[in-house]
Coordinates of C-alpha atoms in Angstrom, one line a residue:
M1190 CA -19.8 35.5 -9.9
L1191 CA -22.1 32.9 -8.5
H1192 CA -25.2 33.6 -6.5
I1193 CA -26.3 30.7 -4.3
K1194 CA -30.0 30.9 -3.3
G1195 CA -32.2 28.7 -1.2
R1196 CA -30.8 27.3 2.1
V1197 CA -27.1 27.7 2.8
L1198 CA -26.3 25.3 5.7
T1199 CA -23.2 26.8 7.4
G1200 CA -23.6 24.9 10.7
P1201 CA -25.8 22.8 12.9
D1202 CA -27.7 25.7 14.6
P1203 CA -31.2 25.9 13.1
D1204 CA -31.1 29.7 13.2
D1205 CA -27.5 31.0 13.0
G1206 CA -26.4 28.0 10.8
V1207 CA -28.8 28.7 7.9
R1208 CA -28.6 31.6 5.4
D1209 CA -30.9 32.4 2.5
E1210 CA -28.2 33.2 0.0
M1211 CA -24.5 33.9 -0.5
W1212 CA -22.2 34.9 -3.4
V1213 CA -18.9 33.6 -4.8
V1214 CA -16.6 36.3 -6.1
G1215 CA -13.1 35.5 -7.2
G1216 CA -13.5 32.0 -5.9
R1217 CA -14.3 33.3 -2.4
I1218 CA -17.4 33.3 -0.3
T1219 CA -19.2 36.5 0.7
F1220 CA -22.5 37.0 2.4
D1221 CA -22.6 40.7 1.4
R1222 CA -24.3 41.4 -1.9
P1223 CA -21.5 42.6 -4.3
A1224 CA -22.2 45.9 -6.1
G1225 CA -21.7 46.6 -9.8
V1226 CA -21.4 43.0 -11.0
R1227 CA -23.4 42.0 -14.1
D1228 CA -22.3 38.5 -15.1
V1229 CA -24.0 36.4 -12.4
T1230 CA -24.8 32.7 -12.5
T1231 CA -27.5 31.7 -10.0
V1232 CA -27.5 28.3 -8.4
E1233 CA -30.6 27.3 -6.3
G1234 CA -31.0 24.5 -3.7
W1235 CA -29.6 23.4 -0.3
A1236 CA -25.9 24.1 0.0
L1237 CA -23.5 22.3 2.3
P1238 CA -19.7 22.8 2.7
G1239 CA -17.8 20.4 0.5
L1240 CA -18.1 17.0 2.1
V1241 CA -15.3 15.3 3.9
D1242 CA -14.1 11.8 3.6
A1243 CA -11.9 11.6 6.7
H1244 CA -10.5 8.2 5.9
C1245 CA -9.6 7.3 2.4
H1246 CA -6.5 6.4 0.4
V1247 CA -5.7 8.2 -2.8
G1248 CA -2.8 6.6 -4.7
L1249 CA -3.5 3.1 -3.3
D1250 CA -5.5 0.1 -4.4
A1251 CA -5.8 -3.5 -3.1
H1252 CA -2.3 -4.4 -4.3
G1253 CA -0.4 -1.3 -3.3
P1254 CA 0.6 2.1 -4.9
V1255 CA -1.0 3.1 -8.2
D1256 CA 0.1 5.4 -11.0
P1257 CA -1.0 9.1 -11.2
A1258 CA -3.7 8.3 -13.8
V1259 CA -5.5 6.0 -11.3
S1260 CA -4.9 8.5 -8.5
E1261 CA -6.5 11.2 -10.6
K1262 CA -9.5 8.9 -11.3
Q1263 CA -9.9 8.2 -7.5
A1264 CA -9.8 11.9 -6.7
L1265 CA -12.3 12.7 -9.5
T1266 CA -14.7 10.0 -8.2
E1267 CA -14.6 11.6 -4.7
R1268 CA -15.3 15.0 -6.3
E1269 CA -18.3 13.7 -8.2
A1270 CA -19.7 12.4 -4.9
G1271 CA -19.3 15.9 -3.3
A1272 CA -16.2 15.0 -1.2
L1273 CA -14.0 18.0 -1.6
L1274 CA -11.8 17.5 1.4
L1275 CA -10.0 14.2 1.9
R1276 CA -8.0 12.9 4.8
D1277 CA -5.7 10.4 3.2
A1278 CA -5.2 7.9 6.0
G1279 CA -2.1 6.3 4.6
S1280 CA -0.7 6.0 1.1
P1281 CA 2.7 4.9 -0.3
S1282 CA 2.2 7.1 -3.3
D1283 CA 3.4 10.7 -3.7
T1284 CA 0.2 12.6 -4.5
R1285 CA 1.6 16.2 -3.9
W1286 CA 1.0 16.9 -7.6
I1287 CA -2.8 16.9 -6.8
D1288 CA -2.3 20.1 -4.8
D1289 CA -1.5 21.9 -8.1
R1290 CA -4.8 20.9 -9.7
E1291 CA -7.5 23.4 -9.2
D1292 CA -10.1 20.8 -10.3
L1293 CA -9.2 18.1 -7.7
P1294 CA -10.2 17.9 -4.0
R1295 CA -8.0 19.1 -1.3
I1296 CA -6.1 16.4 0.6
V1297 CA -4.8 16.2 4.2
R1298 CA -2.2 13.5 4.2
A1299 CA -1.1 11.2 7.0
G1300 CA 2.1 10.0 5.2
R1301 CA 2.5 6.2 4.7
H1302 CA 1.1 3.6 7.1
I1303 CA 3.6 2.5 9.8
A1304 CA 3.1 -1.2 10.6
R1305 CA 4.8 -4.0 12.5
T1306 CA 6.9 -6.4 10.3
K1307 CA 4.6 -8.8 8.4
R1308 CA 1.6 -7.5 10.3
Y1309 CA -0.3 -5.6 7.6
I1310 CA -1.3 -5.7 3.9
R1311 CA 1.6 -6.3 1.6
N1312 CA 3.0 -3.2 -0.2
Y1313 CA 1.0 -0.7 1.9
A1314 CA 3.2 0.2 4.9
H1315 CA 6.6 0.8 6.3
E1316 CA 7.0 -2.5 8.1
I1317 CA 9.3 -2.0 11.1
E1318 CA 10.1 -3.1 14.6
P1319 CA 9.4 -1.1 17.8
E1320 CA 12.9 0.2 18.2
D1321 CA 12.5 2.1 14.9
L1322 CA 9.0 3.4 15.5
V1323 CA 10.0 6.9 16.7
A1324 CA 12.2 7.5 13.7
Y1325 CA 9.5 6.5 11.2
V1326 CA 6.9 8.6 13.0
R1327 CA 9.3 11.5 12.8
Q1328 CA 9.7 10.8 9.0
E1329 CA 6.0 10.6 8.3
A1330 CA 5.1 13.5 10.5
L1331 CA 7.4 15.7 8.3
R1332 CA 6.1 14.1 5.1
G1333 CA 2.4 14.4 5.9
D1334 CA 0.0 17.3 6.5
G1335 CA -0.3 17.2 10.3
W1336 CA -1.2 13.5 10.7
V1337 CA 0.6 10.2 11.2
K1338 CA -1.0 6.8 10.7
L1339 CA -0.1 3.7 12.8
V1340 CA -1.4 0.1 12.3
G1341 CA -2.4 -0.5 15.9
D1342 CA -3.5 -4.1 15.6
W1343 CA -3.6 -6.9 13.0
I1344 CA -3.8 -10.7 12.8
D1345 CA -1.1 -12.5 14.7
R1346 CA -0.4 -15.7 12.9
E1347 CA 1.0 -17.4 16.0
T1348 CA -2.2 -16.9 18.0
G1349 CA -4.6 -16.9 15.0
D1350 CA -6.4 -13.8 16.1
L1351 CA -6.2 -10.0 16.2
S1352 CA -3.6 -8.6 18.6
A1353 CA -1.9 -5.3 19.4
C1354 CA 1.2 -4.5 17.3
W1355 CA 3.3 -2.2 19.6
P1356 CA 4.5 -2.3 23.2
R1357 CA 3.2 0.6 25.3
G1358 CA 6.6 2.3 25.7
A1359 CA 7.3 2.5 22.0
V1360 CA 3.8 4.0 21.3
E1361 CA 4.2 6.6 24.0
A1362 CA 7.5 7.7 22.7
A1363 CA 6.3 7.8 19.1
I1364 CA 3.1 9.8 19.9
A1365 CA 5.1 12.2 22.0
E1366 CA 7.5 12.7 19.0
A1367 CA 4.6 13.3 16.6
H1368 CA 3.1 15.9 19.0
R1369 CA 6.5 17.6 19.4
L1370 CA 6.5 18.1 15.6
G1371 CA 2.9 19.4 15.6
A1372 CA 1.3 16.3 14.1
R1373 CA -1.6 14.3 15.3
V1374 CA -1.6 10.5 15.4
T1375 CA -4.3 8.0 14.4
A1376 CA -4.3 4.2 14.3
H1377 CA -6.0 1.4 12.5
C1378 CA -7.7 -0.7 15.3
F1379 CA -10.2 -3.5 15.0
A1380 CA -9.7 -5.3 18.3
E1381 CA -10.4 -4.5 21.9
E1382 CA -7.0 -4.9 23.5
S1383 CA -5.2 -2.3 21.5
L1384 CA -7.4 0.6 22.4
A1385 CA -6.7 1.6 26.0
P1386 CA -2.9 1.6 25.7
L1387 CA -3.1 3.9 22.6
V1388 CA -5.5 6.3 24.3
E1389 CA -3.4 6.4 27.5
A1390 CA -0.4 7.1 25.3
G1391 CA -2.1 10.2 24.0
I1392 CA -3.4 9.2 20.6
D1393 CA -5.7 11.7 18.9
C1394 CA -7.9 9.4 16.8
V1395 CA -8.7 5.8 16.1
E1396 CA -9.9 4.4 12.8
H1397 CA -12.6 1.8 12.7
A1398 CA -12.7 1.4 16.5
T1399 CA -14.9 -1.8 16.3
G1400 CA -13.4 -3.0 19.5
L1401 CA -14.8 -0.3 21.7
T1402 CA -16.4 -1.7 24.9
E1403 CA -18.2 -0.4 28.0
E1404 CA -14.7 -0.2 29.6
T1405 CA -13.0 1.8 26.9
I1406 CA -15.8 4.1 25.7
P1407 CA -15.6 6.3 28.8
L1408 CA -11.8 6.5 28.4
F1409 CA -12.2 7.8 24.8
A1410 CA -14.8 10.3 25.9
E1411 CA -12.8 11.6 28.8
R1412 CA -9.7 12.1 26.6
G1413 CA -11.6 13.5 23.6
V1414 CA -10.2 10.9 21.3
A1415 CA -12.1 10.9 18.0
I1416 CA -13.2 7.8 16.0
V1417 CA -13.8 7.3 12.3
P1418 CA -15.9 4.2 12.2
T1419 CA -15.8 3.4 8.4
L1420 CA -19.0 1.4 8.6
V1421 CA -19.1 0.8 4.8
N1422 CA -15.8 -1.0 5.3
I1423 CA -16.9 -2.9 8.4
A1424 CA -19.7 -4.3 6.3
T1425 CA -17.1 -6.4 4.5
F1426 CA -16.1 -8.3 7.7
P1427 CA -18.3 -11.3 7.1
R1428 CA -16.8 -11.8 3.6
L1429 CA -13.3 -11.4 5.0
A1430 CA -14.1 -13.9 7.8
E1431 CA -15.4 -16.5 5.3
G1432 CA -12.2 -16.2 3.3
G1433 CA -9.9 -16.7 6.3
E1434 CA -12.0 -19.1 8.4
K1435 CA -10.2 -22.3 7.4
K1436 CA -6.8 -21.0 8.3
F1437 CA -7.7 -18.7 11.2
P1438 CA -11.0 -19.7 12.8
R1439 CA -10.5 -17.6 15.9
W1440 CA -9.9 -14.5 13.9
A1441 CA -12.9 -15.2 11.7
D1442 CA -15.2 -15.6 14.7
H1443 CA -13.8 -12.4 16.2
M1444 CA -14.4 -10.4 13.0
R1445 CA -18.0 -11.7 12.8
R1446 CA -18.7 -10.6 16.4
L1447 CA -17.2 -7.2 15.8
H1448 CA -19.4 -6.8 12.7
E1449 CA -22.6 -8.0 14.5
R1450 CA -22.3 -5.2 17.1
R1451 CA -21.0 -2.5 14.9
Y1452 CA -24.1 -0.3 15.0
A1453 CA -24.5 -0.7 18.8
T1454 CA -20.8 0.2 19.2
V1455 CA -21.0 3.4 17.2
G1456 CA -24.3 4.3 18.9
A1457 CA -22.8 3.9 22.3
A1458 CA -19.8 6.0 21.3
H1459 CA -22.1 8.8 20.2
D1460 CA -24.2 8.6 23.4
A1461 CA -21.0 8.9 25.4
G1462 CA -19.9 12.1 23.6
I1463 CA -17.0 10.6 21.6
P1464 CA -16.4 12.8 18.5
I1465 CA -17.3 10.8 15.3
Y1466 CA -16.4 11.7 11.8
V1467 CA -17.2 10.3 8.3
G1468 CA -14.7 8.1 6.5
T1469 CA -15.1 5.3 4.0
D1470 CA -11.7 3.5 3.8
A1471 CA -12.0 3.9 0.0
G1472 CA -8.9 3.1 -2.0
G1473 CA -7.9 -0.3 -0.6
S1474 CA -10.5 -2.8 -1.6
L1475 CA -13.4 -0.3 -1.6
A1476 CA -14.3 2.0 -4.4
H1477 CA -14.1 5.8 -3.9
G1478 CA -17.2 8.0 -3.8
L1479 CA -19.0 6.3 -0.8
V1480 CA -19.3 9.3 1.5
A1481 CA -23.1 9.5 1.2
Q1482 CA -23.4 5.8 2.1
E1483 CA -21.3 6.3 5.2
V1484 CA -23.4 9.2 6.4
A1485 CA -26.5 7.0 6.0
E1486 CA -24.7 4.2 8.0
L1487 CA -24.1 6.6 10.9
V1488 CA -27.7 7.5 11.0
R1489 CA -28.6 3.8 11.0
A1490 CA -26.3 3.4 14.0
G1491 CA -28.3 6.0 15.9
L1492 CA -26.7 9.4 15.1
P1493 CA -29.2 12.2 14.5
A1494 CA -29.2 13.4 10.9
M1495 CA -27.7 16.8 11.8
T1496 CA -24.9 15.1 13.7
A1497 CA -24.2 12.8 10.8
L1498 CA -24.2 15.7 8.4
G1499 CA -21.8 17.6 10.6
A1500 CA -19.5 14.6 10.8
A1501 CA -19.2 14.9 7.0
S1502 CA -19.2 18.6 6.6
W1503 CA -18.8 21.6 9.0
G1504 CA -17.8 19.5 12.0
A1505 CA -15.2 17.4 10.1
R1506 CA -13.8 20.5 8.5
E1507 CA -13.3 22.2 11.8
W1508 CA -11.6 19.1 13.2
L1509 CA -9.2 19.0 10.3
G1510 CA -8.6 22.8 10.6
R1511 CA -10.2 23.7 7.2
P1512 CA -12.9 26.3 6.7
G1513 CA -16.5 25.6 5.8
L1514 CA -19.0 28.1 4.4
E1515 CA -17.4 31.2 6.0
E1516 CA -16.9 34.8 4.9
G1517 CA -13.8 35.0 2.8
A1518 CA -13.2 31.2 2.6
S1519 CA -12.6 29.3 -0.6
A1520 CA -16.0 28.4 -2.2
D1521 CA -15.9 24.6 -1.8
L1522 CA -19.5 23.5 -1.6
V1523 CA -22.2 21.1 -2.8
V1524 CA -25.7 22.0 -3.7
Y1525 CA -28.6 19.5 -3.5
G1526 CA -32.2 19.5 -4.8
A1527 CA -33.8 18.6 -1.5
D1528 CA -33.0 19.2 2.2
P1529 CA -30.4 16.7 3.5
R1530 CA -31.5 17.5 7.0
S1531 CA -34.8 15.7 6.3
D1532 CA -33.2 12.7 4.6
V1533 CA -29.4 12.2 4.5
R1534 CA -29.9 10.0 1.4
V1535 CA -30.1 13.2 -0.5
L1536 CA -26.3 13.4 -0.3
A1537 CA -26.1 10.6 -2.9
A1538 CA -27.4 12.9 -5.6
P1539 CA -25.5 16.3 -5.7
E1540 CA -26.9 18.7 -8.3
R1541 CA -23.9 21.1 -8.3
V1542 CA -20.4 20.6 -7.1
I1543 CA -18.4 23.9 -6.7
L1544 CA -14.7 23.7 -6.0
R1545 CA -12.5 26.8 -5.5
G1546 CA -15.4 28.9 -6.8
R1547 CA -15.9 27.0 -10.1
V1548 CA -18.8 24.7 -11.0
V1549 CA -17.1 21.4 -11.6
G1550 CA -20.0 19.0 -11.5

């Protein structure tokens, strides 16, 4: 049995969301002191629900699918950072074997990316044409864990700039099919023009969303469409632009402009009431284990510390339909030596990581 003492942060409310202690018995959380138990390990500090990386890729690297040994290392790196619930936002690898490992984070999968032919990173996605979109969405909705991932825009080599990948009718039919099967849909989107048609078609979330503007922000807010900004990934835009400038100068300029206004974009989205969640885009060209950096980036963009914490913990867990620190829930939590509400940079140094009731780090 574990006894967690100090401050147990179960939610954003400064009164109801803070407990002085809780116990872990049989891998489950209880706030009632157990009777007649002698073998107790006490852990002291500030406890948060296991952190959430709501956009990462286990089983994928910069070149495509990886073997199970690399996937295991990716998952362990997330665990060491305190990220115990991962939304895998597209992977060509079968990682179902991770579900059988008590020592690895829980994963909510979105199946494999669905992209337009020759309009995404090689070896990552199903590359198809619009007439096949519904069929592939159906396939990935059944393969995933309640999510489907589209590539909403990418560079068009004919125009030399970002452009939308799918006609409106195809997207509407595809999203309707996913919803019929009980799955939510998200999409990779950098540019401005791809956003409104996706939202009007009923999409549930947009990844990156760097193209949000004064015109589309109210639309997202009205429809309750969430965004996962992945600011630690957007930080790479200048390097990407430099690498592609000679061949695609319009695209390079566009990427730099999206990068320059990234904090203002996220801040405006928050001010408008758009739901925002923490995701890093780890597993492509980025390393895993960056969840604390992403929380700090959201604070830099103007989110209050408690909002940014919720976007990586209790709020993100509720959004994904997974419990936090609740009576009877699996004991997935992280304990820190200082109060992360005062300084979110504390998240970068977890003192104890507890997964399924076991101290694993």
